[in-house]
């Protein structure tokens, strides 16, 4: 039976069908839905599904399960693999027992990320195989195969979908869910699992020796294949292969095609292809991983071949590709007319920008309003990764580097002897992810800064996943809810206050005390995410503007809530109002009142 | 040479139900036996930002409709129609809900929202036809303003190779039973709007 499945759902389906016993991850676009799709099956198939506190924890939990002999998966976005890189690199030495798939979604074009790093480089760095699916069907099939390959090689396998695979949908055949699952038994083997130098050295040799076995295993997989036509060729990896195939069909040109779905690429197939062509274009997103490989191979098999790609400027090294870009690149190579985009420049100039913004009624906006009131625009506001980064236009986001970096960057700015006030902000999930060591570091090293935890009791940006502060697990079971306030105190902050950001005066007062405090102060601005509130049935009466009192001062408009508009000299509150009441407190003319 | 049977681009603003509607079309198409490819906007862009989804019926290639290839541009908001007009094929059509949603850049006075004519005039030169639909008003008429996307689905049903009953089935599978009637009314109103 076929179903219309999201790429991430197709991967999740393969994970369930393959009999994985432990599935872990930390939410991150474009990977989040994988764990979410598996979660409802946890009790039926006895799968331990967890949102881990961060990607390092996720991978290590999955490693433990694999070493105990069962199939396991760790899911994360590309930048999550940086957090998990420490276990990932040494895991290649120890290897695995139960099949272990590390599923890492890359995000070319930074649709929802702070960078667009290419995870294939990590696979090469760690000397482990990587599978690069072109679409949801391949993602599904590759995920199933990845467990087998992992067990055959006793190595972790990196499955690397991109945004346009994870968040693409297609008709996908549903498979059978295996009833039998391996029974866990951890076998003690210190030379294998204890990476002391004396054990690590021989394991490194063994990893290098395994490289030939990887090549042999990947030599005949169906995702590497070619069609030989004319003596001009295209070699394309992952989704770029689909763009190339479509472009060639549209252009109706006689070009040979080699599609690659694995790293390392298959030497036999590649060399056969290189011998057949005189000119070749290598098409892949982000880093020239395949292109470098082809360059190296060509020195042996066809030194005179002309190779076009990123090095020659034919294919961009940043952003994502699409059929249009690839079609023009191929047209250029085959001396055909490139297609030009319809010029819409003049039309587009009249369009107002529509950047994503904080929701109407979002408490983060209220927190930042109070923060700015107290600290002023000259203070320094390091921030972090989450919905709140969208508040950049409020002037309270001065830095955003990576998960958890707000507190540490703030500390560094202070230790550099910057004299102005420093108030950083970090979300609740991000604080629990990697903010904790940063706060401990700040306390230990005596950073004189204010840390604001924007606690909306969820991981909002990625789709409202639970975290240790919420009291619920990934599968919806109740669990201990940790107190951010208690954590902040125990990590060494001596000023810790919790405040409701919808109460503007109380929040201003709280920030004032934090600012006056000499040393490390922590303000926890706690209020439910507006989307969660709506879903759980919390409804407040909306507000309206009493035109008689409105002076047109625009204080409320400048607050930036999408529910507040301005027309004919007066503010107006539209139907998006959630009734948070913050604008009514900001208004100095008592013009905003509850709509009865 | 064509590389799909029908290419649809659905655009709107985060929260208007673009993803939900795209999924209804995709599921109906799979039931009808088509190979289907789709691409969605998730994550950061959804927070009130510009959202664009692609659905390709009878396609074995990438999930995104190539620039200049859309047979139908289904726009839930007029500015978003123009913003994504480069996807349109010369032979394509635009179905556009004429009700603007003002971005915060406009509500805070930093940018101006153009008059409807300023948006529709440049669109006219780019494609075969434009159907302007007051979908928000029709959704009110159906009984729930949130069915605007289903009004647009009703209109779309006249221009894509899927049978009405297949789309209705998909609709029934996607909305809670108690909202089915209002959604069916919305579908019908949207369909009638383009039949006139």
mmCIF file of C-alpha atoms in Angstrom, chain A residues 43-409:
data_model
loop_
_atom_site.group_PDB
_atom_site.id
_atom_site.type_symbol
_atom_site.label_atom_id
_atom_site.label_comp_id
_atom_site.label_asym_id
_atom_site.label_seq_id
_atom_site.Cartn_x
_atom_site.Cartn_y
_atom_site.Cartn_z
ATOM 1 C CA UNK A 43 4.329 1.266 23.460
ATOM 2 C CA UNK A 44 2.950 -0.933 20.671
ATOM 3 C CA UNK A 45 6.396 -2.037 19.470
ATOM 4 C CA UNK A 46 8.265 -1.544 22.744
ATOM 5 C CA UNK A 47 10.522 1.200 21.391
ATOM 6 C CA UNK A 48 12.235 3.544 23.822
ATOM 7 C CA UNK A 49 11.697 6.946 22.203
ATOM 8 C CA UNK A 50 13.212 9.990 23.831
ATOM 9 C CA UNK A 51 13.785 13.664 23.346
ATOM 10 C CA UNK A 52 17.247 13.848 24.780
ATOM 11 C CA UNK A 53 18.472 17.055 26.413
ATOM 12 C CA UNK A 54 20.931 17.576 23.574
ATOM 13 C CA UNK A 55 22.438 15.757 20.586
ATOM 14 C CA UNK A 56 25.485 14.500 22.484
ATOM 15 C CA UNK A 57 23.197 12.855 25.011
ATOM 16 C CA UNK A 58 21.020 11.521 22.184
ATOM 17 C CA UNK A 59 23.915 9.890 20.367
ATOM 18 C CA UNK A 60 25.450 8.456 23.534
ATOM 19 C CA UNK A 61 22.147 6.897 24.606
ATOM 20 C CA UNK A 62 21.795 5.355 21.142
ATOM 21 C CA UNK A 63 25.404 4.120 21.352
ATOM 22 C CA UNK A 64 24.730 2.431 24.693
ATOM 23 C CA UNK A 65 21.760 0.625 23.190
ATOM 24 C CA UNK A 66 23.766 -0.463 20.161
ATOM 25 C CA UNK A 67 26.619 -1.734 22.332
ATOM 26 C CA UNK A 68 24.027 -3.737 24.231
ATOM 27 C CA UNK A 69 23.183 -5.379 20.919
ATOM 28 C CA UNK A 70 19.951 -3.743 19.746
ATOM 29 C CA UNK A 71 19.205 -1.476 16.803
ATOM 30 C CA UNK A 72 19.253 2.213 17.637
ATOM 31 C CA UNK A 73 18.908 5.608 15.970
ATOM 32 C CA UNK A 74 19.988 9.117 16.937
ATOM 33 C CA UNK A 75 18.286 11.955 15.035
ATOM 34 C CA UNK A 76 19.447 15.543 14.779
ATOM 35 C CA UNK A 77 19.919 18.480 12.449
ATOM 36 C CA UNK A 78 23.315 19.161 10.898
ATOM 37 C CA UNK A 79 24.507 21.564 13.599
ATOM 38 C CA UNK A 80 23.424 19.022 16.209
ATOM 39 C CA UNK A 81 26.169 16.751 14.925
ATOM 40 C CA UNK A 82 28.681 19.386 16.077
ATOM 41 C CA UNK A 83 27.345 18.916 19.599
ATOM 42 C CA UNK A 84 27.491 15.134 19.147
ATOM 43 C CA UNK A 85 30.833 15.180 17.319
ATOM 44 C CA UNK A 86 32.775 14.066 20.373
ATOM 45 C CA UNK A 87 31.082 10.661 20.723
ATOM 46 C CA UNK A 88 30.650 10.407 16.926
ATOM 47 C CA UNK A 89 34.361 10.552 16.123
ATOM 48 C CA UNK A 90 35.437 7.930 18.661
ATOM 49 C CA UNK A 91 32.396 5.770 17.943
ATOM 50 C CA UNK A 92 34.029 5.076 14.586
ATOM 51 C CA UNK A 93 36.917 3.470 16.492
ATOM 52 C CA UNK A 94 34.842 1.336 18.855
ATOM 53 C CA UNK A 95 32.251 0.503 16.233
ATOM 54 C CA UNK A 96 28.807 -0.850 17.038
ATOM 55 C CA UNK A 97 26.968 -4.099 17.776
ATOM 56 C CA UNK A 98 23.294 -3.490 17.070
ATOM 57 C CA UNK A 99 22.794 -1.484 13.866
ATOM 58 C CA UNK A 100 23.253 2.206 14.641
ATOM 59 C CA UNK A 101 21.978 4.874 12.267
ATOM 60 C CA UNK A 102 22.903 8.498 12.887
ATOM 61 C CA UNK A 103 20.279 10.453 10.970
ATOM 62 C CA UNK A 104 21.408 14.018 10.329
ATOM 63 C CA UNK A 105 19.313 16.421 8.243
ATOM 64 C CA UNK A 106 21.280 19.093 6.431
ATOM 65 C CA UNK A 107 19.773 22.470 5.641
ATOM 66 C CA UNK A 108 21.239 23.961 2.444
ATOM 67 C CA UNK A 109 20.143 27.631 2.168
ATOM 68 C CA UNK A 110 19.779 27.868 5.992
ATOM 69 C CA UNK A 111 15.983 27.726 5.730
ATOM 70 C CA UNK A 112 15.875 27.338 9.496
ATOM 71 C CA UNK A 113 19.506 27.222 10.631
ATOM 72 C CA UNK A 114 22.514 29.331 11.543
ATOM 73 C CA UNK A 115 24.791 27.712 8.955
ATOM 74 C CA UNK A 116 24.671 25.265 6.030
ATOM 75 C CA UNK A 117 27.488 22.842 6.843
ATOM 76 C CA UNK A 118 27.674 19.596 4.867
ATOM 77 C CA UNK A 119 27.455 16.458 7.025
ATOM 78 C CA UNK A 120 29.064 14.318 4.337
ATOM 79 C CA UNK A 121 32.332 15.932 5.467
ATOM 80 C CA UNK A 122 31.750 14.531 8.956
ATOM 81 C CA UNK A 123 31.341 11.029 7.553
ATOM 82 C CA UNK A 124 34.609 11.392 5.654
ATOM 83 C CA UNK A 125 36.280 12.861 8.760
ATOM 84 C CA UNK A 126 35.140 9.955 10.941
ATOM 85 C CA UNK A 127 35.792 7.352 8.174
ATOM 86 C CA UNK A 128 32.239 5.992 8.304
ATOM 87 C CA UNK A 129 29.804 5.417 5.422
ATOM 88 C CA UNK A 130 27.222 8.039 4.501
ATOM 89 C CA UNK A 131 24.000 7.606 2.527
ATOM 90 C CA UNK A 132 22.677 10.642 0.644
ATOM 91 C CA UNK A 133 19.017 10.129 -0.344
ATOM 92 C CA UNK A 134 17.427 11.994 -3.270
ATOM 93 C CA UNK A 135 13.802 11.731 -2.136
ATOM 94 C CA UNK A 136 11.530 10.259 0.565
ATOM 95 C CA UNK A 137 11.458 6.818 -1.082
ATOM 96 C CA UNK A 138 15.222 6.573 -1.179
ATOM 97 C CA UNK A 139 15.408 7.941 2.368
ATOM 98 C CA UNK A 140 13.161 5.115 3.485
ATOM 99 C CA UNK A 141 15.047 2.419 1.580
ATOM 100 C CA UNK A 142 18.426 3.764 2.611
ATOM 101 C CA UNK A 143 17.367 3.888 6.250
ATOM 102 C CA UNK A 144 16.352 0.206 6.136
ATOM 103 C CA UNK A 145 19.636 -0.660 4.432
ATOM 104 C CA UNK A 146 21.653 1.493 6.856
ATOM 105 C CA UNK A 147 20.807 -0.863 9.746
ATOM 106 C CA UNK A 148 22.016 -3.883 7.759
ATOM 107 C CA UNK A 149 25.157 -2.105 6.577
ATOM 108 C CA UNK A 150 25.899 -0.930 10.117
ATOM 109 C CA UNK A 151 25.663 -4.477 11.435
ATOM 110 C CA UNK A 152 27.674 -5.918 8.542
ATOM 111 C CA UNK A 153 30.534 -3.435 9.027
ATOM 112 C CA UNK A 154 30.057 -2.976 12.777
ATOM 113 C CA UNK A 155 30.188 0.771 12.124
ATOM 114 C CA UNK A 156 27.668 3.573 12.566
ATOM 115 C CA UNK A 157 26.067 4.723 9.308
ATOM 116 C CA UNK A 158 25.288 8.375 8.658
ATOM 117 C CA UNK A 159 21.973 8.930 6.861
ATOM 118 C CA UNK A 160 21.981 12.459 5.481
ATOM 119 C CA UNK A 161 18.690 13.772 4.111
ATOM 120 C CA UNK A 162 18.480 17.487 3.302
ATOM 121 C CA UNK A 163 15.572 19.896 3.841
ATOM 122 C CA UNK A 164 14.159 19.039 0.415
ATOM 123 C CA UNK A 165 14.133 15.342 1.324
ATOM 124 C CA UNK A 166 13.073 15.602 4.973
ATOM 125 C CA UNK A 167 10.337 18.101 4.121
ATOM 126 C CA UNK A 168 9.439 16.697 0.732
ATOM 127 C CA UNK A 169 6.451 14.382 0.375
ATOM 128 C CA UNK A 170 5.950 11.501 -2.018
ATOM 129 C CA UNK A 171 3.956 8.321 -2.560
ATOM 130 C CA UNK A 172 5.870 5.797 -0.481
ATOM 131 C CA UNK A 173 5.275 2.051 -0.259
ATOM 132 C CA UNK A 174 4.616 0.894 3.299
ATOM 133 C CA UNK A 175 6.554 -2.168 4.453
ATOM 134 C CA UNK A 176 5.989 -4.838 7.062
ATOM 135 C CA UNK A 177 6.879 -4.086 10.670
ATOM 136 C CA UNK A 178 9.172 -6.797 12.040
ATOM 137 C CA UNK A 179 7.784 -8.408 15.146
ATOM 138 C CA UNK A 180 11.063 -9.818 16.425
ATOM 139 C CA UNK A 181 13.478 -7.550 18.161
ATOM 140 C CA UNK A 182 16.963 -8.436 19.340
ATOM 141 C CA UNK A 183 17.283 -9.028 23.063
ATOM 142 C CA UNK A 184 19.768 -6.715 24.748
ATOM 143 C CA UNK A 185 22.903 -8.153 26.259
ATOM 144 C CA UNK A 186 25.963 -6.006 26.843
ATOM 145 C CA UNK A 187 29.078 -8.127 26.396
ATOM 146 C CA UNK A 188 32.074 -6.895 28.323
ATOM 147 C CA UNK A 189 35.045 -6.251 26.052
ATOM 148 C CA UNK A 190 37.356 -3.534 27.454
ATOM 149 C CA UNK A 191 39.693 -3.583 24.449
ATOM 150 C CA UNK A 192 36.673 -2.635 22.352
ATOM 151 C CA UNK A 193 34.586 -0.353 24.579
ATOM 152 C CA UNK A 194 37.227 1.338 26.745
ATOM 153 C CA UNK A 195 39.084 3.855 24.612
ATOM 154 C CA UNK A 196 42.288 4.117 26.601
ATOM 155 C CA UNK A 197 45.233 5.075 24.363
ATOM 156 C CA UNK A 198 46.448 1.490 24.299
ATOM 157 C CA UNK A 199 43.041 0.364 23.004
ATOM 158 C CA UNK A 200 42.397 3.337 20.767
ATOM 159 C CA UNK A 201 45.552 2.913 18.668
ATOM 160 C CA UNK A 202 44.729 -0.585 17.406
ATOM 161 C CA UNK A 203 41.062 0.406 16.936
ATOM 162 C CA UNK A 204 42.184 3.292 14.699
ATOM 163 C CA UNK A 205 44.178 0.830 12.560
ATOM 164 C CA UNK A 206 41.189 -1.471 12.385
ATOM 165 C CA UNK A 207 38.980 1.446 11.279
ATOM 166 C CA UNK A 208 41.406 2.283 8.479
ATOM 167 C CA UNK A 209 41.560 -1.387 7.485
ATOM 168 C CA UNK A 210 37.758 -1.416 7.303
ATOM 169 C CA UNK A 211 37.705 1.225 4.559
ATOM 170 C CA UNK A 212 38.035 -1.415 1.849
ATOM 171 C CA UNK A 213 35.144 -3.362 3.339
ATOM 172 C CA UNK A 214 33.032 -0.183 3.196
ATOM 173 C CA UNK A 215 33.886 0.260 -0.491
ATOM 174 C CA UNK A 216 33.056 -3.369 -1.258
ATOM 175 C CA UNK A 217 29.741 -3.164 0.595
ATOM 176 C CA UNK A 218 28.710 -0.016 -1.267
ATOM 177 C CA UNK A 219 29.930 -1.154 -4.712
ATOM 178 C CA UNK A 220 26.613 -2.596 -5.795
ATOM 179 C CA UNK A 221 23.878 -0.657 -4.030
ATOM 180 C CA UNK A 222 21.018 0.511 -6.295
ATOM 181 C CA UNK A 223 21.482 4.221 -5.536
ATOM 182 C CA UNK A 224 24.720 4.372 -7.516
ATOM 183 C CA UNK A 225 24.009 3.862 -11.228
ATOM 184 C CA UNK A 226 24.692 5.340 -14.638
ATOM 185 C CA UNK A 227 23.216 5.712 -18.075
ATOM 186 C CA UNK A 228 25.850 6.078 -20.789
ATOM 187 C CA UNK A 229 24.909 8.311 -23.728
ATOM 188 C CA UNK A 230 27.122 10.962 -25.328
ATOM 189 C CA UNK A 231 30.701 11.772 -24.337
ATOM 190 C CA UNK A 232 29.627 14.667 -22.142
ATOM 191 C CA UNK A 233 28.528 13.590 -18.681
ATOM 192 C CA UNK A 234 26.927 14.677 -15.458
ATOM 193 C CA UNK A 235 27.765 13.181 -12.061
ATOM 194 C CA UNK A 236 25.290 14.137 -9.366
ATOM 195 C CA UNK A 237 24.816 13.262 -5.712
ATOM 196 C CA UNK A 238 21.576 12.906 -3.733
ATOM 197 C CA UNK A 239 18.771 15.279 -4.689
ATOM 198 C CA UNK A 240 21.011 17.005 -7.253
ATOM 199 C CA UNK A 241 20.620 13.802 -9.287
ATOM 200 C CA UNK A 242 16.879 14.424 -9.602
ATOM 201 C CA UNK A 243 17.429 18.043 -10.622
ATOM 202 C CA UNK A 244 19.920 16.869 -13.250
ATOM 203 C CA UNK A 245 17.603 14.165 -14.613
ATOM 204 C CA UNK A 246 14.728 16.645 -14.897
ATOM 205 C CA UNK A 247 16.940 19.280 -16.518
ATOM 206 C CA UNK A 248 18.199 16.758 -19.086
ATOM 207 C CA UNK A 249 14.663 15.700 -19.944
ATOM 208 C CA UNK A 250 13.649 19.328 -20.415
ATOM 209 C CA UNK A 251 16.724 20.172 -22.473
ATOM 210 C CA UNK A 252 16.491 16.938 -24.501
ATOM 211 C CA UNK A 253 20.267 16.612 -24.748
ATOM 212 C CA UNK A 254 22.385 13.505 -25.191
ATOM 213 C CA UNK A 255 24.297 13.547 -21.903
ATOM 214 C CA UNK A 256 25.528 10.563 -19.876
ATOM 215 C CA UNK A 257 24.444 10.516 -16.227
ATOM 216 C CA UNK A 258 26.013 8.984 -13.127
ATOM 217 C CA UNK A 259 23.889 9.170 -9.967
ATOM 218 C CA UNK A 260 25.626 8.794 -6.609
ATOM 219 C CA UNK A 261 23.883 7.992 -3.337
ATOM 220 C CA UNK A 262 26.757 6.803 -1.137
ATOM 221 C CA UNK A 263 29.962 8.106 0.369
ATOM 222 C CA UNK A 264 32.538 6.859 -0.268
ATOM 223 C CA UNK A 265 31.357 6.770 -3.906
ATOM 224 C CA UNK A 266 31.811 3.516 -5.857
ATOM 225 C CA UNK A 267 35.236 3.524 -7.504
ATOM 226 C CA UNK A 268 34.411 0.923 -10.154
ATOM 227 C CA UNK A 269 31.315 2.669 -11.426
ATOM 228 C CA UNK A 270 32.911 6.107 -11.290
ATOM 229 C CA UNK A 271 36.053 5.031 -13.160
ATOM 230 C CA UNK A 272 34.016 3.275 -15.860
ATOM 231 C CA UNK A 273 32.005 6.472 -16.311
ATOM 232 C CA UNK A 274 35.078 8.719 -16.373
ATOM 233 C CA UNK A 275 36.663 6.620 -19.118
ATOM 234 C CA UNK A 276 33.511 7.013 -21.248
ATOM 235 C CA UNK A 277 33.327 10.844 -21.171
ATOM 236 C CA UNK A 278 35.617 13.688 -22.178
ATOM 237 C CA UNK A 279 33.901 16.405 -20.210
ATOM 238 C CA UNK A 280 31.947 16.038 -16.995
ATOM 239 C CA UNK A 281 30.013 18.316 -14.657
ATOM 240 C CA UNK A 282 29.827 17.348 -10.988
ATOM 241 C CA UNK A 283 26.574 18.541 -9.402
ATOM 242 C CA UNK A 284 26.029 18.409 -5.661
ATOM 243 C CA UNK A 285 24.768 20.736 -2.926
ATOM 244 C CA UNK A 286 27.182 22.510 -0.573
ATOM 245 C CA UNK A 287 30.744 21.173 -0.324
ATOM 246 C CA UNK A 288 32.623 19.703 -3.339
ATOM 247 C CA UNK A 289 32.856 16.284 -1.685
ATOM 248 C CA UNK A 290 32.008 14.282 -4.798
ATOM 249 C CA UNK A 291 33.866 16.715 -7.038
ATOM 250 C CA UNK A 292 37.107 16.271 -5.087
ATOM 251 C CA UNK A 293 36.682 12.521 -5.316
ATOM 252 C CA UNK A 294 36.132 12.701 -9.085
ATOM 253 C CA UNK A 295 39.174 14.965 -9.505
ATOM 254 C CA UNK A 296 41.332 12.438 -7.673
ATOM 255 C CA UNK A 297 39.974 9.454 -9.556
ATOM 256 C CA UNK A 298 40.381 11.189 -12.921
ATOM 257 C CA UNK A 299 44.127 11.498 -12.375
ATOM 258 C CA UNK A 300 44.306 7.715 -12.634
ATOM 259 C CA UNK A 301 41.580 6.879 -15.133
ATOM 260 C CA UNK A 302 41.256 9.854 -17.465
ATOM 261 C CA UNK A 303 43.771 12.654 -16.796
ATOM 262 C CA UNK A 304 42.685 14.648 -19.873
ATOM 263 C CA UNK A 305 39.044 14.914 -18.855
ATOM 264 C CA UNK A 306 37.576 18.381 -18.324
ATOM 265 C CA UNK A 307 35.839 18.608 -14.923
ATOM 266 C CA UNK A 308 33.294 21.364 -14.290
ATOM 267 C CA UNK A 309 31.732 22.087 -10.928
ATOM 268 C CA UNK A 310 32.246 24.290 -7.908
ATOM 269 C CA UNK A 311 35.967 24.748 -8.543
ATOM 270 C CA UNK A 312 35.237 26.197 -11.982
ATOM 271 C CA UNK A 313 32.340 28.327 -10.776
ATOM 272 C CA UNK A 314 29.677 26.377 -12.672
ATOM 273 C CA UNK A 315 27.862 25.107 -9.577
ATOM 274 C CA UNK A 316 27.379 27.270 -6.459
ATOM 275 C CA UNK A 317 28.981 26.114 -3.217
ATOM 276 C CA UNK A 318 26.362 27.813 -1.055
ATOM 277 C CA UNK A 319 22.570 27.724 -0.930
ATOM 278 C CA UNK A 320 20.415 24.959 -2.328
ATOM 279 C CA UNK A 321 20.205 23.833 -5.925
ATOM 280 C CA UNK A 322 17.034 23.428 -7.947
ATOM 281 C CA UNK A 323 16.102 22.302 -11.435
ATOM 282 C CA UNK A 324 16.405 25.841 -12.781
ATOM 283 C CA UNK A 325 19.994 26.341 -11.583
ATOM 284 C CA UNK A 326 21.039 22.876 -12.722
ATOM 285 C CA UNK A 327 19.317 23.244 -16.088
ATOM 286 C CA UNK A 328 21.171 26.469 -16.769
ATOM 287 C CA UNK A 329 24.487 24.941 -15.715
ATOM 288 C CA UNK A 330 23.975 21.973 -18.038
ATOM 289 C CA UNK A 331 22.761 24.234 -20.862
ATOM 290 C CA UNK A 332 25.933 26.254 -20.456
ATOM 291 C CA UNK A 333 28.092 23.124 -20.636
ATOM 292 C CA UNK A 334 26.315 21.792 -23.717
ATOM 293 C CA UNK A 335 26.360 25.198 -25.439
ATOM 294 C CA UNK A 336 22.601 25.628 -25.325
ATOM 295 C CA UNK A 337 20.569 28.705 -24.555
ATOM 296 C CA UNK A 338 20.219 29.304 -20.815
ATOM 297 C CA UNK A 339 16.764 30.107 -19.577
ATOM 298 C CA UNK A 340 16.183 33.504 -18.032
ATOM 299 C CA UNK A 341 13.833 34.150 -15.106
ATOM 300 C CA UNK A 342 10.923 36.407 -15.946
ATOM 301 C CA UNK A 343 11.869 39.832 -14.735
ATOM 302 C CA UNK A 344 9.612 40.639 -11.822
ATOM 303 C CA UNK A 345 11.910 43.174 -10.278
ATOM 304 C CA UNK A 346 9.583 46.133 -10.591
ATOM 305 C CA UNK A 347 6.636 44.136 -9.307
ATOM 306 C CA UNK A 348 8.632 42.805 -6.380
ATOM 307 C CA UNK A 349 9.770 46.280 -5.428
ATOM 308 C CA UNK A 350 6.229 47.220 -4.438
ATOM 309 C CA UNK A 351 5.868 44.211 -2.125
ATOM 310 C CA UNK A 352 6.332 44.740 1.599
ATOM 311 C CA UNK A 353 8.804 42.280 3.132
ATOM 312 C CA UNK A 354 7.142 39.533 5.176
ATOM 313 C CA UNK A 355 9.784 38.239 7.544
ATOM 314 C CA UNK A 356 8.745 35.658 10.121
ATOM 315 C CA UNK A 357 7.964 37.354 13.430
ATOM 316 C CA UNK A 358 6.978 36.575 16.998
ATOM 317 C CA UNK A 359 3.321 35.541 17.227
ATOM 318 C CA UNK A 360 0.608 37.930 18.429
ATOM 319 C CA UNK A 361 0.608 37.719 22.226
ATOM 320 C CA UNK A 362 4.047 36.075 22.389
ATOM 321 C CA UNK A 363 5.467 36.628 25.869
ATOM 322 C CA UNK A 364 9.014 36.983 24.521
ATOM 323 C CA UNK A 365 8.045 40.341 23.010
ATOM 324 C CA UNK A 366 6.856 41.512 26.436
ATOM 325 C CA UNK A 367 10.048 40.289 28.111
ATOM 326 C CA UNK A 368 12.248 42.104 25.611
ATOM 327 C CA UNK A 369 10.153 45.251 25.963
ATOM 328 C CA UNK A 370 10.801 45.315 29.717
ATOM 329 C CA UNK A 371 14.452 44.322 29.237
ATOM 330 C CA UNK A 372 15.059 47.234 26.882
ATOM 331 C CA UNK A 373 13.221 49.667 29.143
ATOM 332 C CA UNK A 374 15.573 48.809 31.995
ATOM 333 C CA UNK A 375 18.882 48.201 30.240
ATOM 334 C CA UNK A 376 18.503 50.813 27.495
ATOM 335 C CA UNK A 377 19.592 50.541 23.911
ATOM 336 C CA UNK A 378 23.297 50.879 24.686
ATOM 337 C CA UNK A 379 23.455 47.711 26.779
ATOM 338 C CA UNK A 380 24.704 44.537 25.110
ATOM 339 C CA UNK A 381 22.224 41.743 24.480
ATOM 340 C CA UNK A 382 23.789 38.407 23.506
ATOM 341 C CA UNK A 383 21.103 35.881 22.605
ATOM 342 C CA UNK A 384 20.582 32.330 21.513
ATOM 343 C CA UNK A 385 18.681 29.956 19.230
ATOM 344 C CA UNK A 386 14.894 29.771 19.282
ATOM 345 C CA UNK A 387 11.758 31.701 18.330
ATOM 346 C CA UNK A 388 13.039 34.657 20.332
ATOM 347 C CA UNK A 389 15.844 35.267 17.838
ATOM 348 C CA UNK A 390 13.021 36.666 15.658
ATOM 349 C CA UNK A 391 12.962 39.615 18.072
ATOM 350 C CA UNK A 392 16.144 40.908 16.416
ATOM 351 C CA UNK A 393 14.220 43.961 15.201
ATOM 352 C CA UNK A 394 13.471 44.943 18.812
ATOM 353 C CA UNK A 395 17.154 45.685 19.368
ATOM 354 C CA UNK A 396 17.585 43.134 22.138
ATOM 355 C CA UNK A 397 19.362 40.470 20.072
ATOM 356 C CA UNK A 398 22.998 41.439 19.513
ATOM 357 C CA UNK A 399 24.499 37.976 18.981
ATOM 358 C CA UNK A 400 23.308 34.491 18.002
ATOM 359 C CA UNK A 401 26.001 31.894 17.366
ATOM 360 C CA UNK A 402 24.949 28.399 18.334
ATOM 361 C CA UNK A 403 22.873 26.561 20.923
ATOM 362 C CA UNK A 404 23.760 27.751 24.423
ATOM 363 C CA UNK A 405 26.275 30.417 23.389
ATOM 364 C CA UNK A 406 24.381 33.392 24.838
ATOM 365 C CA UNK A 407 25.663 33.088 28.412
ATOM 366 C CA UNK A 408 29.234 32.236 27.460
ATOM 367 C CA UNK A 409 29.513 34.954 24.807
#
